[in-house]
Short mmCIF file of C-alpha atoms in Angstrom, two decimals:
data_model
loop_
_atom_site.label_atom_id
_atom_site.label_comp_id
_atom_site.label_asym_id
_atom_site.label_seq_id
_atom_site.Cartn_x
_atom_site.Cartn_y
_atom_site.Cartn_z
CA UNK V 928 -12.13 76.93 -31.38
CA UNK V 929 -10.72 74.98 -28.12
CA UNK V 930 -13.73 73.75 -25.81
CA UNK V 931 -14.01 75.43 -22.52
CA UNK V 932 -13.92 72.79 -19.56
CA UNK V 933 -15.62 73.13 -16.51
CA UNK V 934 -14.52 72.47 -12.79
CA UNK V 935 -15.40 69.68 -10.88
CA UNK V 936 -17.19 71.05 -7.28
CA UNK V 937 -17.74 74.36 -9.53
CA UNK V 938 -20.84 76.48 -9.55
CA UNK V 939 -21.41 74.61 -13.09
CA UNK V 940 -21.81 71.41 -11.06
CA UNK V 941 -24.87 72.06 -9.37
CA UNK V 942 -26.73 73.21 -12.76
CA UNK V 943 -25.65 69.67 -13.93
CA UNK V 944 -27.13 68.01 -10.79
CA UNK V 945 -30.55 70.17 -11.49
CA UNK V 946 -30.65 68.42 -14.86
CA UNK V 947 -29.87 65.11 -13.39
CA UNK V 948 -32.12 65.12 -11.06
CA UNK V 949 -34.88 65.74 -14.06
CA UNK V 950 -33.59 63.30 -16.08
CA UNK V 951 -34.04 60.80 -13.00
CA UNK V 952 -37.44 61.75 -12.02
CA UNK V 953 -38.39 61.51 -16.33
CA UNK V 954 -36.45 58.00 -16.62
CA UNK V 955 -36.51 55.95 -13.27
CA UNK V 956 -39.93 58.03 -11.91
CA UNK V 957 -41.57 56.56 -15.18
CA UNK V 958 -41.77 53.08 -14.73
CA UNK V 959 -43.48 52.90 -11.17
CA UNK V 960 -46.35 54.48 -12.51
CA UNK V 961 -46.91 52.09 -15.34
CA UNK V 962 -49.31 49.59 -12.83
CA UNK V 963 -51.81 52.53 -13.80
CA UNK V 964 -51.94 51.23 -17.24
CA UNK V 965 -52.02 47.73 -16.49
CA UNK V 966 -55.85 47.17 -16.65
CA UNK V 967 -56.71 49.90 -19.29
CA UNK V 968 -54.04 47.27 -22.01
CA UNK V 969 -55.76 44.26 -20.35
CA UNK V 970 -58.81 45.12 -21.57
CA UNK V 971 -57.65 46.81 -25.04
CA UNK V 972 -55.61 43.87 -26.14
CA UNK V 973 -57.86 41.04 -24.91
CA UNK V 974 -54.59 39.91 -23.00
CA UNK V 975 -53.84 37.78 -19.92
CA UNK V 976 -52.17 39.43 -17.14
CA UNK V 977 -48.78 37.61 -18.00
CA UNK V 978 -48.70 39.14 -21.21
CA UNK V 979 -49.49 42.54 -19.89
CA UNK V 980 -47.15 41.95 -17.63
CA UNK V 981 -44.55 42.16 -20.44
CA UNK V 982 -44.65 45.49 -21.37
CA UNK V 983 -42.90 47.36 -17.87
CA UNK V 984 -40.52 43.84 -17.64
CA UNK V 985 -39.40 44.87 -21.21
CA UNK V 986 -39.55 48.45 -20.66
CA UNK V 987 -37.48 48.36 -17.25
CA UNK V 988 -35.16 45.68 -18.30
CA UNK V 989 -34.18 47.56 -21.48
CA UNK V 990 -33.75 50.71 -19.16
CA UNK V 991 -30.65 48.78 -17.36
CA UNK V 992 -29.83 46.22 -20.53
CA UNK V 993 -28.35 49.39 -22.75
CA UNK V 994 -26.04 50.03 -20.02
CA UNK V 995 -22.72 48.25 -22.61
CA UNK V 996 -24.18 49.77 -25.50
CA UNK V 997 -24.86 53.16 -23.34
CA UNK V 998 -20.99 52.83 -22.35
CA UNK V 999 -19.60 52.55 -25.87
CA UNK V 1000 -21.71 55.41 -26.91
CA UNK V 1001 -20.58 57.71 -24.08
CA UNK V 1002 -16.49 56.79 -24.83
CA UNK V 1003 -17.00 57.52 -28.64
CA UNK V 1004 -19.64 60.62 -28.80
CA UNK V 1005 -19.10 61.81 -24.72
CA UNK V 1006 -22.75 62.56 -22.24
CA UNK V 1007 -23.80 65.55 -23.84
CA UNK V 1008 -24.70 63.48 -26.85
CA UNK V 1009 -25.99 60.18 -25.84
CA UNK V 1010 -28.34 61.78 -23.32
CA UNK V 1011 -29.65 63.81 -26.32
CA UNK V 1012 -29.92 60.49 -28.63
CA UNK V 1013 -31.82 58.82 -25.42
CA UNK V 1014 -34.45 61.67 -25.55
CA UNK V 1015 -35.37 61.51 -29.03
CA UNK V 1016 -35.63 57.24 -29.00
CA UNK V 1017 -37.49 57.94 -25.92
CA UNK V 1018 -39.79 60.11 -27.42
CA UNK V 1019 -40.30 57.87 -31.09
CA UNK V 1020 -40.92 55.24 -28.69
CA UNK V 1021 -44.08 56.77 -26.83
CA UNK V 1022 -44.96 58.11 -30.17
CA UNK V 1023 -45.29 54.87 -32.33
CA UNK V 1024 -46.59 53.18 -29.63
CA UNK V 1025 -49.72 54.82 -29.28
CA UNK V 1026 -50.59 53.57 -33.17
CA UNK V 1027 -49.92 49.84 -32.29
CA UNK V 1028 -52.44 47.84 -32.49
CA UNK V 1029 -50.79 44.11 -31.58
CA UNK V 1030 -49.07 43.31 -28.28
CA UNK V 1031 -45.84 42.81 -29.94
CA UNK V 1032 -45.98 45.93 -31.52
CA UNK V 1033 -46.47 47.34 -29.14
CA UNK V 1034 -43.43 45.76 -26.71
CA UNK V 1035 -41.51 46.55 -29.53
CA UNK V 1036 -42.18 50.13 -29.59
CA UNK V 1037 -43.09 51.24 -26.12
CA UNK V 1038 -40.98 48.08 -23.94
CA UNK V 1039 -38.00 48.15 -26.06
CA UNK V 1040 -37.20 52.08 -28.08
CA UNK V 1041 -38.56 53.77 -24.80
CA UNK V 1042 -36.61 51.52 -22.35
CA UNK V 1043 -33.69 52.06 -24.33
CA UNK V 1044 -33.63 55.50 -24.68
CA UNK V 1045 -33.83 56.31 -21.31
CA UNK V 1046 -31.34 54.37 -20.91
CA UNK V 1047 -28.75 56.40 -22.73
CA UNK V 1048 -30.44 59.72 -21.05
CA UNK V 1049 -30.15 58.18 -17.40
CA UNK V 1050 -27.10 56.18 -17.48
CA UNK V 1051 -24.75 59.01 -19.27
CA UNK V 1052 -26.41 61.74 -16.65
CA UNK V 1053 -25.00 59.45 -13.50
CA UNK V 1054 -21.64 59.11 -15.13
CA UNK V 1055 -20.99 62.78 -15.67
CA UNK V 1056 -22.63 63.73 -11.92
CA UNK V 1057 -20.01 61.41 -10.43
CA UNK V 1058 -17.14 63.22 -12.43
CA UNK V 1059 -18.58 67.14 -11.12
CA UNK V 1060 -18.77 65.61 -7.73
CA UNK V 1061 -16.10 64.13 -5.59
CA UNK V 1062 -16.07 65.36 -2.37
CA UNK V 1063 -20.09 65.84 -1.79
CA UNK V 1064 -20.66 62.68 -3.93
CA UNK V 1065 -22.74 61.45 -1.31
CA UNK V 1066 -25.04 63.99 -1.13
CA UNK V 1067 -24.99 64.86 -4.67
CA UNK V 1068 -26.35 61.46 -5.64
CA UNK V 1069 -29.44 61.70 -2.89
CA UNK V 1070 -30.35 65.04 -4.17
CA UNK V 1071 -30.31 63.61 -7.61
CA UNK V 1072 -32.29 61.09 -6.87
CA UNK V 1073 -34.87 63.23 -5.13
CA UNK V 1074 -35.56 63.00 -8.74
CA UNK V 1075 -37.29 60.01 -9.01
CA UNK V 1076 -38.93 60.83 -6.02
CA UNK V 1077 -40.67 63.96 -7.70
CA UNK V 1078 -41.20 61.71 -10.99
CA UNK V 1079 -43.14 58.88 -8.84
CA UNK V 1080 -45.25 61.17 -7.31
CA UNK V 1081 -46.46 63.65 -10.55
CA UNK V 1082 -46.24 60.84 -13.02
CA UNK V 1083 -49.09 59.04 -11.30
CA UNK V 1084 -51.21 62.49 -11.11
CA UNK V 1085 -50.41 63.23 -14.48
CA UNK V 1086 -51.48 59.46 -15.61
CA UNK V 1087 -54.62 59.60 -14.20
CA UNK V 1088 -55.88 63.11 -15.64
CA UNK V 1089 -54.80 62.47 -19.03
CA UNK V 1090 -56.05 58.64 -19.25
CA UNK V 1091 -59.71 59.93 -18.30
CA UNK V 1092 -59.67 62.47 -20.96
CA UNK V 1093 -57.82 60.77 -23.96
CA UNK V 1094 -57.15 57.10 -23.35
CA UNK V 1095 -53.50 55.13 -22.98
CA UNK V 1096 -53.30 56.26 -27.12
CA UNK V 1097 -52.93 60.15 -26.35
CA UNK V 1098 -51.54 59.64 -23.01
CA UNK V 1099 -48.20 58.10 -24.55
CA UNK V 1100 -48.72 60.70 -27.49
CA UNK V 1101 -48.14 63.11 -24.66
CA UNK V 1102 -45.98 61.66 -22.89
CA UNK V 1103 -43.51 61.51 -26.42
CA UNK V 1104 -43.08 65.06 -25.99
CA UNK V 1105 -42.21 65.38 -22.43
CA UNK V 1106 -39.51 62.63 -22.89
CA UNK V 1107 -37.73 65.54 -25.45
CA UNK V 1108 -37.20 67.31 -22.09
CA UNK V 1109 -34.21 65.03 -21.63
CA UNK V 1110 -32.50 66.57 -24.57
CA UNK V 1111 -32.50 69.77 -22.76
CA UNK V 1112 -30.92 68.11 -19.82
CA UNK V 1113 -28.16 66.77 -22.25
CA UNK V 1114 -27.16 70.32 -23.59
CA UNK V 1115 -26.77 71.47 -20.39
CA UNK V 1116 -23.69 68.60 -19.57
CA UNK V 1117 -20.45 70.25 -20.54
CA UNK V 1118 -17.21 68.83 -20.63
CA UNK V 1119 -15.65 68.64 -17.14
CA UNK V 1120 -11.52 69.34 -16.70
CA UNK V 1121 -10.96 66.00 -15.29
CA UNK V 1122 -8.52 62.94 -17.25
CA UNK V 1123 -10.91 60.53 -16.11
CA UNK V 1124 -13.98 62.06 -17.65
CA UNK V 1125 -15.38 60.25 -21.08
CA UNK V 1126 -15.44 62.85 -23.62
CA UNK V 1127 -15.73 62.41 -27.50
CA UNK V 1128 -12.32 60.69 -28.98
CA UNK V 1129 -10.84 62.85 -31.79
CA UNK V 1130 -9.25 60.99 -34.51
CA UNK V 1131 -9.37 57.44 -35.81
CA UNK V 1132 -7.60 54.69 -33.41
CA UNK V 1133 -3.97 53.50 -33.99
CA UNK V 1134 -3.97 51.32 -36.39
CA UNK V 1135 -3.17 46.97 -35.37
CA UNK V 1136 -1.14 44.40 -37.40
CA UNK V 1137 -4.27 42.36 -37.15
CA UNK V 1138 -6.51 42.09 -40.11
CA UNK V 1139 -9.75 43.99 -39.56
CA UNK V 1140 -13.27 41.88 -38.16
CA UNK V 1141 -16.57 41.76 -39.59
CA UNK V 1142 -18.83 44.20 -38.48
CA UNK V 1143 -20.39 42.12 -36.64
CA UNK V 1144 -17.37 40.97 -35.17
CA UNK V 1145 -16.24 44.20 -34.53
CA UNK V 1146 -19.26 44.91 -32.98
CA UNK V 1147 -19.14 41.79 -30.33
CA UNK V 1148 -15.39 42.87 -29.54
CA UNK V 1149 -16.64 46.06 -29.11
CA UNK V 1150 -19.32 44.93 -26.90
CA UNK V 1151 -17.02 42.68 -24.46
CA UNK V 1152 -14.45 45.54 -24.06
CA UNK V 1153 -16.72 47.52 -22.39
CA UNK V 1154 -18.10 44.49 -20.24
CA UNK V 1155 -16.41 44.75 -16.92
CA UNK V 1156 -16.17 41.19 -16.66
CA UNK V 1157 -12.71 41.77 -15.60
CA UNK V 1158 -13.84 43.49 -12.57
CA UNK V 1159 -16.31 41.11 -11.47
CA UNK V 1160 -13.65 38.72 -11.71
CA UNK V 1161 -10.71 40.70 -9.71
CA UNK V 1162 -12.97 42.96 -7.36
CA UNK V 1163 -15.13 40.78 -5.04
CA UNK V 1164 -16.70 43.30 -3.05
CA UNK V 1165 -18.23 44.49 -6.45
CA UNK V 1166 -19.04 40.62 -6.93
CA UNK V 1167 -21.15 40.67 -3.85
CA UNK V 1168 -22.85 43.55 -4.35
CA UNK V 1169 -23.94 42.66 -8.49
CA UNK V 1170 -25.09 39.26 -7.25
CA UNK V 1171 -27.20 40.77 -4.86
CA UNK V 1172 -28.54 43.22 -7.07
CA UNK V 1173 -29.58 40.55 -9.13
CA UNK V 1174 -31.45 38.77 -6.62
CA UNK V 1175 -33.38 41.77 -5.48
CA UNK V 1176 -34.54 42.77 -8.68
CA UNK V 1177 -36.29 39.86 -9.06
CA UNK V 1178 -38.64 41.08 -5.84
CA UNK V 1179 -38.26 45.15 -5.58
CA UNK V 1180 -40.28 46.18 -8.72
CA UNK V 1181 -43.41 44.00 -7.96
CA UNK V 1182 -44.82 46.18 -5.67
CA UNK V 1183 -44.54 49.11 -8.11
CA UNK V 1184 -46.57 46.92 -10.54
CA UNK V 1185 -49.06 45.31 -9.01
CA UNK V 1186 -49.97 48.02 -5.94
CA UNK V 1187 -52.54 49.71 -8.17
CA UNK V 1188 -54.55 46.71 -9.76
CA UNK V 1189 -54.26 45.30 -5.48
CA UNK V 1190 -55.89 47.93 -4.74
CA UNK V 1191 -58.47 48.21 -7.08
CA UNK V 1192 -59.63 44.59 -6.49
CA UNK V 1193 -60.41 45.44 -3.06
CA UNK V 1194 -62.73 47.90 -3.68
CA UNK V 1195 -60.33 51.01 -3.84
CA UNK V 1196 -61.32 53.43 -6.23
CA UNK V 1197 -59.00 54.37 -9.33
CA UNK V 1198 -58.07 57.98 -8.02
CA UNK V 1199 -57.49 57.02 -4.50
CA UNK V 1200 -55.29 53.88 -6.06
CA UNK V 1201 -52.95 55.65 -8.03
CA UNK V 1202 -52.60 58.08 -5.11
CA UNK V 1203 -50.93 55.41 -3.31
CA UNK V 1204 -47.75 54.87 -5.93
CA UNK V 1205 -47.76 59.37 -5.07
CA UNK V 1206 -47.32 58.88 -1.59
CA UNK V 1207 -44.47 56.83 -2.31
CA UNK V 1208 -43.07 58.89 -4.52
CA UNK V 1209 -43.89 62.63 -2.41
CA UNK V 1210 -42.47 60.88 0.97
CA UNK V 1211 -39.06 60.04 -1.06
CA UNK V 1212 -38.84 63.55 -1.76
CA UNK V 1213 -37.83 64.18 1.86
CA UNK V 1214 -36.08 61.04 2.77
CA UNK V 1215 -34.02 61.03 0.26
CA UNK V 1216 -31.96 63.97 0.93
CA UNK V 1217 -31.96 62.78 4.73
CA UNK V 1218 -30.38 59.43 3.75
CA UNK V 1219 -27.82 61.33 1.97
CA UNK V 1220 -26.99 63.17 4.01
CA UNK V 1221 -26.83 60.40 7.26
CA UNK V 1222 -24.71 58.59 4.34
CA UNK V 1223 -22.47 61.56 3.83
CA UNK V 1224 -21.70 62.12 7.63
CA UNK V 1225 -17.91 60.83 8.42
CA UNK V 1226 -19.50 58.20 11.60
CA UNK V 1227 -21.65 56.54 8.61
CA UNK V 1228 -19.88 56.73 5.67
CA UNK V 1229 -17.96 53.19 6.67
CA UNK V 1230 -21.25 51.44 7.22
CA UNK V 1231 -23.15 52.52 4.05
CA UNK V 1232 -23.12 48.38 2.86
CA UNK V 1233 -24.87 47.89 5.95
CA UNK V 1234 -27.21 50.84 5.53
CA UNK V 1235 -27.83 49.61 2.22
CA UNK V 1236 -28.67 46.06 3.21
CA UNK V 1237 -30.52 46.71 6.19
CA UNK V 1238 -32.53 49.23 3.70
CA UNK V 1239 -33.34 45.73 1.70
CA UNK V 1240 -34.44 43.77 4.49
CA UNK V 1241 -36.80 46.21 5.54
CA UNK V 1242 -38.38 46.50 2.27
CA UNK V 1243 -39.04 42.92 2.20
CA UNK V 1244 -40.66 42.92 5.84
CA UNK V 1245 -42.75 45.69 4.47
CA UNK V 1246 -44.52 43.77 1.99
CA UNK V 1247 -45.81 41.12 3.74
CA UNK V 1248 -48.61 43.75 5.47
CA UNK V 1249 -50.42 43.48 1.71
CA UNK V 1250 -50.80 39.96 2.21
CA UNK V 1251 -52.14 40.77 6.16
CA UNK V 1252 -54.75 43.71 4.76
CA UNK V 1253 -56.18 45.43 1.76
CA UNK V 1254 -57.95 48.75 3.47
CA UNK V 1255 -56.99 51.59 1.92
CA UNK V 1256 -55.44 53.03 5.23
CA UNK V 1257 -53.47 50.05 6.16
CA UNK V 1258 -51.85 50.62 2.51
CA UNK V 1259 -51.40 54.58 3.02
CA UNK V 1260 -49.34 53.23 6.23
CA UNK V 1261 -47.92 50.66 4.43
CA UNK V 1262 -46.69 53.49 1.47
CA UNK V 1263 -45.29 55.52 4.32
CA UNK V 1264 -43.05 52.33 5.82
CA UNK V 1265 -42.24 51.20 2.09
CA UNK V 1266 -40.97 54.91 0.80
CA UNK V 1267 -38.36 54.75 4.19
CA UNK V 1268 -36.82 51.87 2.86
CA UNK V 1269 -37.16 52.38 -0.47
CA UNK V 1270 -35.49 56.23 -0.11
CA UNK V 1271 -32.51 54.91 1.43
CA UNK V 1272 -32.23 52.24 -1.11
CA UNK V 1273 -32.07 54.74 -3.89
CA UNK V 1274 -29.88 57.29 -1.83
CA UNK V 1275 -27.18 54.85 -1.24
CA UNK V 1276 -27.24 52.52 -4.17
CA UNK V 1277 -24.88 54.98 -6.03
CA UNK V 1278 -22.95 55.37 -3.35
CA UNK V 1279 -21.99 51.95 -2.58
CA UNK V 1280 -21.16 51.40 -5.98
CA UNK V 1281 -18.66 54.77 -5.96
CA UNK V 1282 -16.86 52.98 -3.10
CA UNK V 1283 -16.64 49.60 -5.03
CA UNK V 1284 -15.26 50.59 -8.22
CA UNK V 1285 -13.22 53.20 -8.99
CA UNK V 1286 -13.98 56.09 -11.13
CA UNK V 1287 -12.42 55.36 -14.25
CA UNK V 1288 -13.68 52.13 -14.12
CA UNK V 1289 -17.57 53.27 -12.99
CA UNK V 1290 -19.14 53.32 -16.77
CA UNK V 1291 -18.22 49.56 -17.52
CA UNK V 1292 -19.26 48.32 -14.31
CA UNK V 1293 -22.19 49.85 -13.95
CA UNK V 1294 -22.90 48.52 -17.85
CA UNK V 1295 -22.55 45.05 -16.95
CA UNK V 1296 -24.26 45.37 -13.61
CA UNK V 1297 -27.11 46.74 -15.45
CA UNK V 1298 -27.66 44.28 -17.76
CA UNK V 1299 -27.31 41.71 -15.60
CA UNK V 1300 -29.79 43.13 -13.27
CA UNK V 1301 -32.03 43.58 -16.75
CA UNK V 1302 -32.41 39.64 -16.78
CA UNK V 1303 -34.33 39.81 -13.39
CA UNK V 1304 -36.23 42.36 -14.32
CA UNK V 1305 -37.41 40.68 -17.62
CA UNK V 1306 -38.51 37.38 -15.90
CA UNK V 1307 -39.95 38.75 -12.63
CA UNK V 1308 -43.29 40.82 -13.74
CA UNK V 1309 -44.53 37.80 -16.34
CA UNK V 1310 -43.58 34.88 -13.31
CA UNK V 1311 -45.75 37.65 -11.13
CA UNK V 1312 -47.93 37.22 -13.83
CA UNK V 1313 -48.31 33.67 -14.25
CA UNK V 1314 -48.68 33.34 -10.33
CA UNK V 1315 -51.86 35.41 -10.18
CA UNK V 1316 -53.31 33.54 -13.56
CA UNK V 1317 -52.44 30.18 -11.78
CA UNK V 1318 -53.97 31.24 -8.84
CA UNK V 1319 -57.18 33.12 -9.83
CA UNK V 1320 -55.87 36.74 -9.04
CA UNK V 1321 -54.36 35.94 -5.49
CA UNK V 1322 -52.10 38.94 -5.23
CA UNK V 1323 -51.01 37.71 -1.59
CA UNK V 1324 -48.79 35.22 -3.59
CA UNK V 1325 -47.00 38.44 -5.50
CA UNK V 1326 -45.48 39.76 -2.15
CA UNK V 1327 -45.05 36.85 -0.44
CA UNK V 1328 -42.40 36.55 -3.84
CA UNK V 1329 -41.54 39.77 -3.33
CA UNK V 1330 -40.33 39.69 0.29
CA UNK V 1331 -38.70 35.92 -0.31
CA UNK V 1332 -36.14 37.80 -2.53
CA UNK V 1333 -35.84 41.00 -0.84
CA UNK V 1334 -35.10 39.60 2.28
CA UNK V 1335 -32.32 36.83 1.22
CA UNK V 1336 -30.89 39.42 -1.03
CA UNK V 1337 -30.31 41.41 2.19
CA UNK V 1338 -29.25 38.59 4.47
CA UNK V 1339 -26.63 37.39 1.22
CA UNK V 1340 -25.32 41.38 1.03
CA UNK V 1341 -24.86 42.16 4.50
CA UNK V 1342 -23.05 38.93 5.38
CA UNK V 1343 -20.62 38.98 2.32
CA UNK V 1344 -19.91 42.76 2.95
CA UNK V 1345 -19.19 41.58 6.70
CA UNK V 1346 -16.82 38.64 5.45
CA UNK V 1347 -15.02 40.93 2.44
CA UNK V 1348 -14.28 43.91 5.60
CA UNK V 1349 -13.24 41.15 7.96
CA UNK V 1350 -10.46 39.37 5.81
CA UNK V 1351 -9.57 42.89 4.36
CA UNK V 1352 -8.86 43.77 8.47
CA UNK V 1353 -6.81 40.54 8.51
CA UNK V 1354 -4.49 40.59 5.64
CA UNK V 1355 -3.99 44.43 6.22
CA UNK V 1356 -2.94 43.31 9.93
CA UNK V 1357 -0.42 40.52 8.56
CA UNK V 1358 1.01 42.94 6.06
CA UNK V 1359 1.57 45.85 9.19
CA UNK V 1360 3.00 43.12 11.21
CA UNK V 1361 5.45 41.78 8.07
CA UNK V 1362 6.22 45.51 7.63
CA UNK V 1363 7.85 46.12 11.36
CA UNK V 1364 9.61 43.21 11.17
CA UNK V 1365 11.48 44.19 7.49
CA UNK V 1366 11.53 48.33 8.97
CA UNK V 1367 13.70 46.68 12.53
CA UNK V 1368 16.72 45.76 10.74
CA UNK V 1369 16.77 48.67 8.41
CA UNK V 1370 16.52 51.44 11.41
CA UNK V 1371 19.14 49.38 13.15
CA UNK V 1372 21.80 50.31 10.03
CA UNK V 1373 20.62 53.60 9.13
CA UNK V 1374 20.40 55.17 12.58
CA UNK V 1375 23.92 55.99 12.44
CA UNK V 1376 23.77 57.90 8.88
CA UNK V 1377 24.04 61.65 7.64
CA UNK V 1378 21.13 64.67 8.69
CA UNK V 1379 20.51 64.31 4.94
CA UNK V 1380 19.36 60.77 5.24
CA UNK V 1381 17.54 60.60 8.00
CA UNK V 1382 15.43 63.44 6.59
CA UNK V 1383 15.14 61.40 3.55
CA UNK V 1384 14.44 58.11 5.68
CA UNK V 1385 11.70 60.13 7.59
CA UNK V 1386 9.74 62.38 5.42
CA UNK V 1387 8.42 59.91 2.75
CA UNK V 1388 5.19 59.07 3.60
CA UNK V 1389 2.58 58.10 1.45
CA UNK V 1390 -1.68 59.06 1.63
CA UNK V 1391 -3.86 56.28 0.65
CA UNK V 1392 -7.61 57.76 0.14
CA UNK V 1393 -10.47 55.57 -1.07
CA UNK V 1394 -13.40 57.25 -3.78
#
């Protein structure tokens, strides 16, 4: 029986954005809250704060490493079922790790099945929303990531009324079963009527003349096809924009870390500390959908780099108020400040890449960005880490880091965006000008021709639109 399609900009599109937006708030809202656990594993494993550290760098890093391995799923099986596989290694993940009782068990289990899982449930969801959407993209990515907004500020909540009654152990028991939900959100991802859109091949692949690899082999050429390192070498504007990336991982997710155990070292209660990493996420839930829709608007839509960058160097100013003061309302303030940048951070990132890369070539760029921007968030909790064991719990030295790279990420962004539009301008002027001079001597002989070819001459014109 032939599969019914759906239409892009249909009514079926929003009902995928609803389950988008849940599988952003389960995968991406996740991680922030994970500072809330950071003392609680201290003091179960007997471990140093580097190798606590370990567990979100794994976790986070795996959730943007499986990006190749998310794309070769998605061309050979389609969304539907790799956001369906994500939930259920998701959900083993959370499961087995609540029985560990070693660190590297439990990294194993909870750092690298979970990470990984959410991966395939979070990467495959953005990939299909930017196929439903094309002309509110814009918008339809902030209201998506309103998502993570809601998951930042219930995960925290949720956290800390579980972990009183049944300990990190049947906390991630729990939390197991709500990471099926994304499963839901897969079924819900039909096909969409578009050439473009990565759907499940049907029938073997022509065969080659070429003698067939190992499986290993096979699985390493697999690997590199779907690396885009073709288009970091040919498209320089999405050059700029992964180096960048890279650099401000290595700064943006401290503060989601380290906020909690901040606070609680000066004197701020539990409750009241993981209320801060709620106020991030509860003001996001309204700034979001602004930023979107400021993005969206046809004065901004040009400058959305700049947004973007200016976003980044904000952020990084932000931070250095922890190292100023440590009173619980100068960090409520400090929240509020944060969640503006942070908001349009998450509203445009999407965005900007969408105007990078092209469409059809979105799922392998975004897999090698990913796991490029996985090494920085590997290294940057445990150096975090070894900064406050080196320095007898000095978190002033954390966001000093912090802002260092958030703030020449920015600067490195916005200028290379400047330089990229500025020799575009140039060479698009010398080609215009080369163009009138060819076009004089051809109007010169065909001005005395037929009706028929003047209409000819006349009417072709071609439209040139950008995703």
């Amino acid at each position: 029986m032939p599969q019914v399609l759906e239409r892009a900009e249909g009514s079926w599109a929003w009902v995928v954005l609803l389950a988008c937006m849940v599988v952003q708030g389960l995968s991406l809202g996740f991680p922030p809250c994970l500072g809330i656990f950071f003392t609680e594993l201290q003091h179960d494993f007997q471990a140093s704060n580097s190798e606590t550290s370990w567990f979100p760098s794994i976790l986070t890093a795996m959730l943007h490493a499986g990006g190749p391995l998310c794309s070769i799923l998605v061309g050979r099986f389609g969304c539907r079922a790799t956001v369906m596989a994500g939930g259920v290694l998701a959900c083993l993940g959370m499961v087995a790790s609540s029985f560990s009782h070693t660190l590297s068990q439990f990294y194993i289990a909870a750092g690298f099945f979970t990470g990984l899982g959410l991966c395939f449930s979070f990467q495959s969801t953005i990939t299909m929303l930017g196929f439903y959407f094309i002309r509110r993209r814009a918008l339809a990515n902030a209201l998506a990531s309103v998502g993570i907004s809601l998951g930042i500020t219930l995960w925290p909540l949720l956290t800390h009324y579980l972990l009183e009654d049944l300990g990190w152990r049947g906390t991630f028991l729990i939390f197991g079963g709500v990471f099926l939900h994304c499963c839901v959100c897969g079924a819900i991802l039909r096909p969409v009527a578009t050439s473009a859109a990565p759907e499940t091949r049907k029938g073997p692949s022509p065969p080659t003349k070429r003698p067939a690899p190992g499986c290993l082999a096979a699985c390493g050429w697999a690997t590199l096809r779907y690396l885009a390192f073709d288009i970091l070498w040919h498209n320089a504007g999405y050059r700029v924009f992964t180096l960048g990336v890279i650099w401000m991982i290595l700064g943006f997710p401290l503060p989601h870390i380290f906020l909690v155990p901040y606070a609680m070292q000066h004197g701020v209660d539990k409750h009241r500390a993981a209320l801060l990493i709620s106020i991030i996420g509860f003001s996001n839930i309204f700034l979001r959908p602004m930023a979107g829709l400021v993005a969206g608007r046809q004065g901004f839509a040009s400058y959305c780099k700049y947004l973007f960058s200016l976003a980044i160097l904000l952020n990084g100013l932000t931070n250095l108020v922890c190292t100023m003061l440590a009173d619980f309302r100068v960090l409520v303030g400090y929240c509020l400040v944060y969640s503006v940048s942070m908001s349009v951070i998450g509203a445009l990132f999407f965005q900007v890449f969408m105007d990078i890369v092209p469409m059809d070539q979105f799922s392998r760029a975004l897999g090698l960005c990913t796991i490029l921007e996985s090494i920085s968030i590997l290294i940057s909790p445990p150096i975090a880490g070894f900064l406050l064991d080196s320095t007898d719990n000095n978190f002033s030295y954390v966001f000093y880091m912090s802002s260092f790279f958030l703030i020449s990420a920015a600067l490195f962004m916005g200028g290379g965006f400047f330089a990229l539009r500025k020799k575009e301008k140039q060479a698009s002027q010398a080609k215009g000008e080369a163009a009138t001079k060819e076009a004089a001597p051809e109007q010169a002989l065909t001005g005395e021709g037929t009706d028929s070819s003047e209409k000819r001459l006349w009417t072709e014109t071609m439209y040139v639109t950008s995703v």
